[in-house]
Coordinates of C-alpha atoms and ligand atoms in Angstrom, one line a residue:
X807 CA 13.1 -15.1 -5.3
X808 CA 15.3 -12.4 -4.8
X809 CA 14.7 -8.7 -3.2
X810 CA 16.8 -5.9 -3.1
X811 CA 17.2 -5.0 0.6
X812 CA 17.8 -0.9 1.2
X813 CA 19.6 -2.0 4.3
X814 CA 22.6 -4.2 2.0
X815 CA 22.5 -2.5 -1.2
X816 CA 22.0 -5.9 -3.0
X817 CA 19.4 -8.1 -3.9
X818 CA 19.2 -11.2 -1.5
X819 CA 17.4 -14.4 -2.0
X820 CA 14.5 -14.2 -0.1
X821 CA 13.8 -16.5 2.7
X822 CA 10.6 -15.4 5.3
X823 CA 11.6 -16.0 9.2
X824 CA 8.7 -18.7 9.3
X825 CA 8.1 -21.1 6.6
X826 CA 5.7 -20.4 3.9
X827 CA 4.2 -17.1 6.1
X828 CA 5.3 -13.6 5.2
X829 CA 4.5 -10.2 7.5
X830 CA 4.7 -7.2 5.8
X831 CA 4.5 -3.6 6.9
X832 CA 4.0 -0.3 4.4
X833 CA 3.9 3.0 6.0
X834 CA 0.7 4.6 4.7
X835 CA -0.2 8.1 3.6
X836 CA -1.0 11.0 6.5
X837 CA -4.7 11.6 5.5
X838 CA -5.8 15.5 5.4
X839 CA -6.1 15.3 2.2
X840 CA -7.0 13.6 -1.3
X841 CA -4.1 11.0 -2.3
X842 CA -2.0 12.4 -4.7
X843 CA -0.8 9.3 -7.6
X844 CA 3.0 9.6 -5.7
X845 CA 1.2 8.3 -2.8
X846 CA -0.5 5.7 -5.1
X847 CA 2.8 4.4 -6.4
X848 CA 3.9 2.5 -2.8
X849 CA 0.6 1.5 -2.6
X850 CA 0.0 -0.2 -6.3
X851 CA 3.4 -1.9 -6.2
X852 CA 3.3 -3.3 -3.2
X853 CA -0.1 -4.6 -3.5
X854 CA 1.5 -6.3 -6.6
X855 CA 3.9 -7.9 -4.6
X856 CA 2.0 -9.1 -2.2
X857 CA 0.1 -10.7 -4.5
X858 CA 3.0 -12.0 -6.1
X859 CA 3.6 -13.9 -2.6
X860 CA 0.0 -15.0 -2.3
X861 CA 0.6 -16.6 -6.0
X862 CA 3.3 -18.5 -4.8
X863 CA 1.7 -19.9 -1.8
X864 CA 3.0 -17.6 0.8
X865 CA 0.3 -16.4 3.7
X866 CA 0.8 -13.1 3.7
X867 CA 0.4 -10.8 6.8
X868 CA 0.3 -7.4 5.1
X869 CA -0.4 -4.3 7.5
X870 CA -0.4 -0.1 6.6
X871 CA -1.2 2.4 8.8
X872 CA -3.2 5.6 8.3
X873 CA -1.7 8.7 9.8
X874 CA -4.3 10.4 11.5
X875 CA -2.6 12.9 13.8
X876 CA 0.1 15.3 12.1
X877 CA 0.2 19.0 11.9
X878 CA -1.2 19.6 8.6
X879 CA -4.5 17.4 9.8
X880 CA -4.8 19.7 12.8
X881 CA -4.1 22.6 10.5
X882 CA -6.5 21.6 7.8
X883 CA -9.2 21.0 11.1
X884 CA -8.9 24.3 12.3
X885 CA -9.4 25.8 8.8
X886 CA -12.6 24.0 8.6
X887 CA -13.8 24.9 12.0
X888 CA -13.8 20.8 12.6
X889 CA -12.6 18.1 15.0
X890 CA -9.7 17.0 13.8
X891 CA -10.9 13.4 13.5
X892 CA -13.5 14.7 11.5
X893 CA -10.6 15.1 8.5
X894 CA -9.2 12.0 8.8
X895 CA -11.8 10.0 9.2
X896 CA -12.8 11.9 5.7
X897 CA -9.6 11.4 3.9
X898 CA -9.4 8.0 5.1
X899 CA -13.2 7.1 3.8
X900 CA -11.5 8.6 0.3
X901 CA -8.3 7.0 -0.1
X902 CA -10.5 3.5 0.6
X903 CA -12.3 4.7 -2.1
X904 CA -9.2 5.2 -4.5
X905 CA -7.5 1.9 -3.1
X906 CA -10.8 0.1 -4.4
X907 CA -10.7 1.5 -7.8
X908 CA -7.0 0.4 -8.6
X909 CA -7.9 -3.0 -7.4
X910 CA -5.2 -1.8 -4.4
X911 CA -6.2 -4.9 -1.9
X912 CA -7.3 -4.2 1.4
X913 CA -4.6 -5.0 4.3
X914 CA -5.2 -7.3 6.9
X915 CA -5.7 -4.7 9.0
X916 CA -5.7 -0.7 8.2
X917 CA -4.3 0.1 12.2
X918 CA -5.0 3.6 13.1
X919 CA -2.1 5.8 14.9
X920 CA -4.8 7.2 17.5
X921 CA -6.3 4.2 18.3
X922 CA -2.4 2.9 19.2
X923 CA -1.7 5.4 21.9
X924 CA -1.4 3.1 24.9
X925 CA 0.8 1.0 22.8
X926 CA 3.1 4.0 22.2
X927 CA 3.3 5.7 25.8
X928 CA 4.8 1.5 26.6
X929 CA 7.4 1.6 24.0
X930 CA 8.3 5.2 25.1
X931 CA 8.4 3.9 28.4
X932 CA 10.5 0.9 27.6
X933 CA 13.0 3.4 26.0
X934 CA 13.0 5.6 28.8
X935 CA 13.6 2.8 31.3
X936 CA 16.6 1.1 29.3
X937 CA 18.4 4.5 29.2
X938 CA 17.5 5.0 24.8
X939 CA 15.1 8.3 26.1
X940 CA 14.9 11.0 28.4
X941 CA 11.9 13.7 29.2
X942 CA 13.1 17.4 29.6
X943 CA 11.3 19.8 31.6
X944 CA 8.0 20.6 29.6
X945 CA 7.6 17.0 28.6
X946 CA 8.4 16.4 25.9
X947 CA 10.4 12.6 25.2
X948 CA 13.9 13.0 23.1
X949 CA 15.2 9.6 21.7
X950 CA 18.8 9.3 22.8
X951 CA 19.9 8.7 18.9
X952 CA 24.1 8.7 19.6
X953 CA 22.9 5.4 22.3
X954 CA 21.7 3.2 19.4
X955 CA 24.9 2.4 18.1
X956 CA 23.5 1.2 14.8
X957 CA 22.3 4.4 14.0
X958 CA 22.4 5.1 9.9
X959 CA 23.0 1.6 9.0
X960 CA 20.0 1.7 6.5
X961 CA 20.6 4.8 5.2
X962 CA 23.8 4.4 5.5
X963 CA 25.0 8.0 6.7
X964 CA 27.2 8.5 9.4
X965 CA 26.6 10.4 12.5
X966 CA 28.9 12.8 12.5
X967 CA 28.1 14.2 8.9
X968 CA 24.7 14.1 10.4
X969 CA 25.6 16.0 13.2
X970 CA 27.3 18.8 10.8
X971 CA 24.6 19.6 9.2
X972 CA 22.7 20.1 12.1
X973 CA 24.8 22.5 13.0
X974 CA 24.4 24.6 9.8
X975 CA 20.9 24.8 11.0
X976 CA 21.2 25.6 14.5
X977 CA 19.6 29.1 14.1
X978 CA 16.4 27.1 13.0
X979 CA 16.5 24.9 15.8
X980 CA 16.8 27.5 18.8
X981 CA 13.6 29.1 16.7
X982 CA 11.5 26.3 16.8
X983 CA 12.2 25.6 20.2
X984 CA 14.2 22.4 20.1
X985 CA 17.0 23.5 22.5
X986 CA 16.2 21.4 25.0
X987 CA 17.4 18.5 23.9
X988 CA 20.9 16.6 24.7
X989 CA 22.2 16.3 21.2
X990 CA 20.3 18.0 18.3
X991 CA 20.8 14.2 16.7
X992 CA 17.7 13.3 19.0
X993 CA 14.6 13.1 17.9
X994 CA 11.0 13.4 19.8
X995 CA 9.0 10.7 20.8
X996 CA 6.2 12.5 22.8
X997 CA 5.1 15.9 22.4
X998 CA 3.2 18.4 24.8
X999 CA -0.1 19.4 23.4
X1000 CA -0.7 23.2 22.1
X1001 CA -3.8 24.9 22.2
X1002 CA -6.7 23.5 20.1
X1003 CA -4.8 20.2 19.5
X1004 CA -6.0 17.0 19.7
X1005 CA -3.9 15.3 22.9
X1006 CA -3.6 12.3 25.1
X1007 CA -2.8 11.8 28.6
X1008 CA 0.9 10.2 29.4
X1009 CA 3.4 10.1 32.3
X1010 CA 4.9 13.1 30.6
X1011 CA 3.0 15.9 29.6
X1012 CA -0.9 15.7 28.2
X1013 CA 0.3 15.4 24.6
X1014 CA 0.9 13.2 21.3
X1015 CA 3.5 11.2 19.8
X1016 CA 5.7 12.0 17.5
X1017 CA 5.5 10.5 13.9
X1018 CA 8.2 7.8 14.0
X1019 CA 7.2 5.6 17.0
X1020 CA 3.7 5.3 15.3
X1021 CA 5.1 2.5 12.8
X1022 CA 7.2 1.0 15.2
X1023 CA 4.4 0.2 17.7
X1024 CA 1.7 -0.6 15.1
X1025 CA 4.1 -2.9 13.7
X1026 CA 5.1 -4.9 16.8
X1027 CA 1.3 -4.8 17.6
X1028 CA -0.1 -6.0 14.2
X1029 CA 3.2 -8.4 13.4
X1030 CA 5.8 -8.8 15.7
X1031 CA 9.3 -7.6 16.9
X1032 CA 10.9 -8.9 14.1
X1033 CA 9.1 -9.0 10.8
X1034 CA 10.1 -10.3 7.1
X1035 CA 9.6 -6.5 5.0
X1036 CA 9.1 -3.1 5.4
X1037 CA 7.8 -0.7 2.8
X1038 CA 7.5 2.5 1.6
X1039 CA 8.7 5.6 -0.7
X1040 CA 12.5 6.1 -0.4
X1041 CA 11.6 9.4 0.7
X1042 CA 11.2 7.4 3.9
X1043 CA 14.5 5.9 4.3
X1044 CA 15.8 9.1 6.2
X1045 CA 14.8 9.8 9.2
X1046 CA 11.4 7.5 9.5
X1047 CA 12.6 4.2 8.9
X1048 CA 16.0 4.9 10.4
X1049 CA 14.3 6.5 13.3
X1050 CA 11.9 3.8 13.5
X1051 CA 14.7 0.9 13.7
X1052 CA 16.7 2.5 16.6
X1053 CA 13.7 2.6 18.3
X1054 CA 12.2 -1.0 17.8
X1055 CA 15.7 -2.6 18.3
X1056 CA 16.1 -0.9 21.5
X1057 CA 13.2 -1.7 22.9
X1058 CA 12.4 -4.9 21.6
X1059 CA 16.0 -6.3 21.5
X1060 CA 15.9 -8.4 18.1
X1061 CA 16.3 -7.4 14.3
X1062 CA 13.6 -5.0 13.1
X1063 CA 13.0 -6.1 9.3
X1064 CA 14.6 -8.6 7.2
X1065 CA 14.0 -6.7 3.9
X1066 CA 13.4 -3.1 3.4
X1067 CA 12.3 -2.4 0.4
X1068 CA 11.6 1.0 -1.2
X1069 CA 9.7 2.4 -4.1
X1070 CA 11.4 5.4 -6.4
X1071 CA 9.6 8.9 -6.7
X1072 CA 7.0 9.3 -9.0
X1073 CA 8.1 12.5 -10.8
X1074 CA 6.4 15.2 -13.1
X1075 CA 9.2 17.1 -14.8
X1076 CA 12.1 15.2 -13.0
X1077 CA 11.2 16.6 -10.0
X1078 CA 9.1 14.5 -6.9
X1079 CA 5.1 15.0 -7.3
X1080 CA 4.4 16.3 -3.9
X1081 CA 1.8 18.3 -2.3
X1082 CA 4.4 20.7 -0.7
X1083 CA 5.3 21.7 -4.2
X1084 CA 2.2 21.6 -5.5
X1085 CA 3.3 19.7 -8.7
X1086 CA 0.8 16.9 -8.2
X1087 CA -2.6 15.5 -9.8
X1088 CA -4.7 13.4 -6.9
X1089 CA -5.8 9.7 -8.0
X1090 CA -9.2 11.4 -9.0
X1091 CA -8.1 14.1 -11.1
X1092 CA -6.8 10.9 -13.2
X1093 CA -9.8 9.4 -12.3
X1094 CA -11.9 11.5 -14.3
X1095 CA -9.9 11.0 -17.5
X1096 CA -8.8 7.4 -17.2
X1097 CA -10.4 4.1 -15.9
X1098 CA -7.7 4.1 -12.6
X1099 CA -6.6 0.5 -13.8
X1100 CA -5.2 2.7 -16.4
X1101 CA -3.1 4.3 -13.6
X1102 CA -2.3 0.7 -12.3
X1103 CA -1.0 -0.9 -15.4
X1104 CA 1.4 3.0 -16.2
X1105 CA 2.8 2.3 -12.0
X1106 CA 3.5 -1.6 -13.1
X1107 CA 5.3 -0.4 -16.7
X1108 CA 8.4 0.2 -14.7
X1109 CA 10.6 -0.9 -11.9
X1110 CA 9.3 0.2 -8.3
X1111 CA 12.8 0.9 -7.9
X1112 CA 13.2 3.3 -10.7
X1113 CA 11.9 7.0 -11.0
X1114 CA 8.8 7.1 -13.1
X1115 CA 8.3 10.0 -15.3
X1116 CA 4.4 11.1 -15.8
X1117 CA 2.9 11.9 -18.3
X1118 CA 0.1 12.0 -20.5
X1119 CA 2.2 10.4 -23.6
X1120 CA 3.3 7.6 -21.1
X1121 CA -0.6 7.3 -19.8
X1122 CA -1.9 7.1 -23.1
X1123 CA 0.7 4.0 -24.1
X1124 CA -0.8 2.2 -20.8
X1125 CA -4.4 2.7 -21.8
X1126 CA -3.7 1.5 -25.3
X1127 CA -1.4 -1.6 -24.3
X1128 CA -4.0 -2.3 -21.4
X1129 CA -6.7 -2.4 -24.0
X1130 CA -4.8 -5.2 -26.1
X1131 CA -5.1 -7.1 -22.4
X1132 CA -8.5 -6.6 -21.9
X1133 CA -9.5 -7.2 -25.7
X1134 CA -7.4 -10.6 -25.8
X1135 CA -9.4 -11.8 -22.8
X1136 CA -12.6 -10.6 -24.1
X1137 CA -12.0 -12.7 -27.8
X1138 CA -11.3 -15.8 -26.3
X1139 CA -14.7 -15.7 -23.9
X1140 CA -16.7 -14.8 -27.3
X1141 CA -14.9 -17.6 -29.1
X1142 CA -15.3 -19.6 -26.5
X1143 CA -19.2 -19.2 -26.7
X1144 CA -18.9 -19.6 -30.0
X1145 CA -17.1 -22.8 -30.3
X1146 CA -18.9 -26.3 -30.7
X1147 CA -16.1 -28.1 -30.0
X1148 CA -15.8 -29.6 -25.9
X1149 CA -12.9 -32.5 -26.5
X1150 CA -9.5 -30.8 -26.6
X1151 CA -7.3 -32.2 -29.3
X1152 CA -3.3 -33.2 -29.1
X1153 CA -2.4 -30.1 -30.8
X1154 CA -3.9 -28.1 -28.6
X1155 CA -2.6 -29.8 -25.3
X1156 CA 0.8 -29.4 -27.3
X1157 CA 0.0 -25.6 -27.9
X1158 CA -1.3 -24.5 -24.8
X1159 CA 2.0 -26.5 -23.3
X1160 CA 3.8 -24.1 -25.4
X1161 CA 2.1 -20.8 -23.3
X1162 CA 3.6 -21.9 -19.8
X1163 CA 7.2 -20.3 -21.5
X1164 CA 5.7 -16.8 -20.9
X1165 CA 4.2 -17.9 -17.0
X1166 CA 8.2 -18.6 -16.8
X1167 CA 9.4 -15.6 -17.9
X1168 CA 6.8 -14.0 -15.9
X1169 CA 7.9 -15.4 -12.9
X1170 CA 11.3 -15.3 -13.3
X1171 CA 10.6 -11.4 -13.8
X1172 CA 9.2 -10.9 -10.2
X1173 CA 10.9 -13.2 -8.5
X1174 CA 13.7 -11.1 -10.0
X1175 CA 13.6 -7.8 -7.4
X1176 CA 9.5 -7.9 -8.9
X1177 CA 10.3 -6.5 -12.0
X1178 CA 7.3 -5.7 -12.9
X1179 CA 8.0 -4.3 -16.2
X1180 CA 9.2 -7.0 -17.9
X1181 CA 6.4 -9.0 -16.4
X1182 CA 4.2 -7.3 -18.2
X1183 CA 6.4 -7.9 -21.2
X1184 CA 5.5 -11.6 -21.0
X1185 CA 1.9 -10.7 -20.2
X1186 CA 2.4 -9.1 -24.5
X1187 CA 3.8 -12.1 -25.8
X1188 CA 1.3 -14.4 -24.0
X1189 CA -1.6 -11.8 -25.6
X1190 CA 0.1 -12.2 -29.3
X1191 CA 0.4 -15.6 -28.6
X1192 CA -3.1 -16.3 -27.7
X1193 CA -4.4 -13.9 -30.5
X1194 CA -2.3 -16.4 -32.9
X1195 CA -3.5 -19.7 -31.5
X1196 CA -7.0 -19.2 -30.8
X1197 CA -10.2 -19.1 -33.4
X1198 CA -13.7 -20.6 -32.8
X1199 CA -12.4 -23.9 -34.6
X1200 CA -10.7 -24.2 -31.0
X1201 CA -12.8 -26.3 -28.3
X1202 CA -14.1 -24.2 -25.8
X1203 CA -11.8 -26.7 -23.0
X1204 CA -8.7 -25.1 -24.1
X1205 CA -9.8 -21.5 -24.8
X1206 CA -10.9 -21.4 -20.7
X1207 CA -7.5 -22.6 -20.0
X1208 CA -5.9 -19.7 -22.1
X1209 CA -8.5 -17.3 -20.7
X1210 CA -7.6 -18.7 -17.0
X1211 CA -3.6 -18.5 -18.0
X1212 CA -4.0 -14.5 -18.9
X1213 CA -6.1 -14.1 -15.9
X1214 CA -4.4 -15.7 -13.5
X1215 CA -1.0 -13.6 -14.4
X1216 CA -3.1 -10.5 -14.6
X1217 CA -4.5 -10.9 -11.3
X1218 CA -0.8 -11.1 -9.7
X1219 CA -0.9 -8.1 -11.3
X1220 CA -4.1 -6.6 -10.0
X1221 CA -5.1 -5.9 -13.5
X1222 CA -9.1 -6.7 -13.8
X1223 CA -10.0 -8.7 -17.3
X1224 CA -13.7 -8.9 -16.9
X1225 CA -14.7 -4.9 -16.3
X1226 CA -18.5 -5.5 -16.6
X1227 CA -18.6 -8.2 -13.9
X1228 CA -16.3 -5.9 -11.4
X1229 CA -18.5 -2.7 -12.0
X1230 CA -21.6 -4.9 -11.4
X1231 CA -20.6 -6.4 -8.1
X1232 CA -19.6 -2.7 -7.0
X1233 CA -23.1 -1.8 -7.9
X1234 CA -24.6 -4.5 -5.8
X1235 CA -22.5 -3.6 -2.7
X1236 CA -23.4 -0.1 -3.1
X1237 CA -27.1 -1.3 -3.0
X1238 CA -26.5 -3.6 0.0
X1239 CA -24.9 -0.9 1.9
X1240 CA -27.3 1.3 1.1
X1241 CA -30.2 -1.3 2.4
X1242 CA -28.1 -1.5 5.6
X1243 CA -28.0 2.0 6.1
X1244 CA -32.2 2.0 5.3
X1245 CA -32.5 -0.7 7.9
X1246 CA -30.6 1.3 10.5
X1247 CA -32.3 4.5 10.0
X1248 CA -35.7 2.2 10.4
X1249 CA -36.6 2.9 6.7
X1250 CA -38.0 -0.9 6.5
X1251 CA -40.2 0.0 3.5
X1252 CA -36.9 1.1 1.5
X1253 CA -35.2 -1.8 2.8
X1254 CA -37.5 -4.4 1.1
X1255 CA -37.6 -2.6 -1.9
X1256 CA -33.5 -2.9 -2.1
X1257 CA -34.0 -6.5 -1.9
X1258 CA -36.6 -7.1 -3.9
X1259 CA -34.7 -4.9 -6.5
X1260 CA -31.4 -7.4 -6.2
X1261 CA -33.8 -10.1 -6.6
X1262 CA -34.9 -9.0 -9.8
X1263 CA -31.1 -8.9 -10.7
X1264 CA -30.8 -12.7 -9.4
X1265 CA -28.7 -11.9 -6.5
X1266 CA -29.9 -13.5 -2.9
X1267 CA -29.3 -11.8 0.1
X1268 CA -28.7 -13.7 3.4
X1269 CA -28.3 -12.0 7.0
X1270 CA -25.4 -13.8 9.2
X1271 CA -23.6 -13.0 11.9
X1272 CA -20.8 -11.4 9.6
X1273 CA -22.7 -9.0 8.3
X1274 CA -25.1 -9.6 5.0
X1275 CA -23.5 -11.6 2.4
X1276 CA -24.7 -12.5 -1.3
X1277 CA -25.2 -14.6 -3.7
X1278 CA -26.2 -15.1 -7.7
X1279 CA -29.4 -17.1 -7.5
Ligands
AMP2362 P1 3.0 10.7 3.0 O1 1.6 10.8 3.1 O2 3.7 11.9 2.3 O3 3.7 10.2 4.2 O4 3.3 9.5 1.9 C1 2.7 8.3 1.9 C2 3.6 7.3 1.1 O5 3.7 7.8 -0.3 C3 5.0 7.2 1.5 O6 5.4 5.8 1.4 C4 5.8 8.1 0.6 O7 7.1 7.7 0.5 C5 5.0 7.9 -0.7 N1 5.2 9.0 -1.6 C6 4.9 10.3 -1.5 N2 5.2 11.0 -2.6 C7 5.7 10.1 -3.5 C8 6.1 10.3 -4.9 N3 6.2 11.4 -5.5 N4 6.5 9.1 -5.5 C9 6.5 7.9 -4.9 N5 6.1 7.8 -3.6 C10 5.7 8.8 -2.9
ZN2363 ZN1 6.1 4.5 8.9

């Protein structure tokens, strides 16, 4: 399988530091607000590849982070008259919510940047002590960025041009303040608090980190020094994940990431969606229009690489050629019920032989740079192959192993054939949760009623240590 690595410019064959395990790390949205369907994009193409590397036997280790201290949180708090963990906790509750309904897996773990801090005051230290950082005299922490001598090497700009434009800007900097630093190349670790910010105690100043050494730590926490990917929008490239290498490397003293990979903008008009220019929809504007695999299946028609125009033209062509998906599937179960036949024939081993060409072309698509695009172009031809080869003269053995052939390809990618079962299963959790919270609030009498009520719909409930799980009686 080949990736294309931001760091080379090429695609590379792609071989994982340990055999057969893959760790992965995709910086995740800041949460003050409802996810907007640019954020979405990282999140629904990676998933895809993740479970692209799950299909081909790979353990994957797949962490993203949710910002949950920036500016615009504490701005949106004091608007609200709130804490400002009150937001996030809010917007992260949401975007869960929107990750669910585009089948977005959860990660192995969801770390938290304030619930990191100790982890980040030790890398700052680290930094400080091998000469990469330096306090000035109101405590803030400046990363020394003309010390990491492989500064720019992902995004491949060079310091001095760097440094240039700086310059142009110099006005701006003396105005926010940022005079204190050595070289206006350095960037801040640590920050002093202001008033009505949220803030942490550190050798420093009482204060909070700076953006970049969020992923760096949560990373090394939740992976390790060196890890196979990192992910995100290319929006990220400059300065976050360059920022975010000089810091790991120095301190930890090995290779960052093997692969970074990056996602193109979603655009409206040719220009980025983005909540700064205000040009965006959020995942449940869409919502209320479309089914959000819909949104899923539009991310997956092109290359994560490429731009990706919206629009409603485009959205409509995704709803129609998901449809063709979903109404394949749903033909061979009713044949299937329909057939009398249970021995497969020779013909139809020979036949359904015939269908592994388009799991071939499948996978040669993503393990081409996960070209999802053209994956879903085999998905087509297996559809109009299975709506040529299959009637209720068929025997119901090898309509399941059609059925399981579509499913299993649309499950790498994340696209849900059986809508009626999913919905059902979300209904029951809703019920359990809403039992648990009945049970907590010593509501006993609501309780029992939940369960008899899933017993009437044949699901069992059984308490473990785990929490309650289910089952279809
Ligand atoms: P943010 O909350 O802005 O840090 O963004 C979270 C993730 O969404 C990052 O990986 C960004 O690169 C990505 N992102 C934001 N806007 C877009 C967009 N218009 N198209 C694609 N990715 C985006
Ligand atoms: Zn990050």
């Amino acid at each position: 399988m080949k990736i294309y690595n931001t760091m080379s410019r090429q695609k590379e064959e792609f071989v994982p530091l340990q055999d057969g395990k893959v760790s992965m790390y995709v910086c995740g949205p800041t949460v003050y607000n409802l996810i907007h369907i640019g954020n979405a994009r990282p999140m629904i193409v990676f998933d895809t590849f993740r479970r692209y590397l799950e299909y081909k036997g790979y353990d994957v280790n797949y962490v993203s982070n949710f910002t949950d201290v920036d500016d615009k949180i504490i701005q949106k708090a004091n608007e609200e008259g709130v804490d400002a963990s009150v937001i996030s906790q809010r917007y992260i509750e949401e975007c869960k919510k929107d990750m669910a309904a585009m089948n977005v897996m959860p990660a192995t773990t969801h770390p938290l940047a304030t619930q990191e801090i100790q982890g980040m005051i030790d890398m700052i230290q680290t930094l400080i002590d091998k000469g990469y950082a330096y306090p000035t005299a109101d405590g803030t922490v400046y990363y020394r960025t003309r010390k990491f001598a492989d500064y720019g090497k992902l995004s491949h700009k060079n310091l001095d041009d760097l440094e240039a434009g700086h310059r142009s800007d110099s006005h701006q900097l003396k105005v926010s303040g940022e005079d204190t630093k050595e070289d206006p190349l350095d960037f801040v670790l640590w920050k002093p608090k202001k008033e009505g910010e949220p803030y942490w105690e550190s050798p420093w100043c009482d204060g909070r980190p700076g953006w970049h050494i969020e992923c760096s730590v949560m990373s090394k926490k939740y992976l390790a020094d060196e890890i196979d990917i990192h992910a995100g929008g290319e929006d990220l490239i400059f300065p976050h994940h360059e920022n975010e290498i000089a810091q790991s490397e120095a301190a930890n003293g090995v290779p960052f990431a093997k692969y970074w990979m990056h996602n193109g903008f979603l655009n409206i008009n040719n220009q980025k969606m983005s909540k700064s220019l205000g040009n965006f929809f959020t995942v449940r504007d869409i919502a209320e229009k479309y089914d959000l695999q819909v949104l899923r299946f539009f991310m997956l028609s092109a290359h994560y690489r490429s731009p990706l125009n919206f629009s409603a033209d485009l959205m409509e062509a995704a709803k129609n050629g998901l449809d063709r998906i979903v109404t394949a599937a749903g033909n061979l179960k009713h044949l299937e019920d329909a057939s009398t036949v249970t021995a497969m024939t020779d013909e139809e081993k020979a036949t359904f032989e015939a269908s592994e060409s388009y799991v071939k072309k499948f996978e040669a698509a993503m393990d081409d740079d996960a070209n999802t695009a053209d994956a879903v172009s085999a998905v087509f031809e297996l559809v109009k192959f299975i709506n040529t080869n299959a009637t209720s003269e068929n025997s119901k053995v090898y309509l399941d192993l059609l059925y399981d052939r579509l499913h299993t390809l649309c499950d790498v990618l994340g696209i849900i054939l059986t809508q009626k079962e999913e919905n059902l299963d979300a209904d029951i959790e809703a019920l359990i949760r809403e039992r648990q919270d009945a049970r907590k609030a010593k509501n006993f009498a609501r309780a029992d009623e939940i369960r008899d009520q899933l017993l009437q719909m044949g699901i069992v409930l059984e308490d473990t240590r785990e929490g309650v799980k289910w089952k279809r009686a």
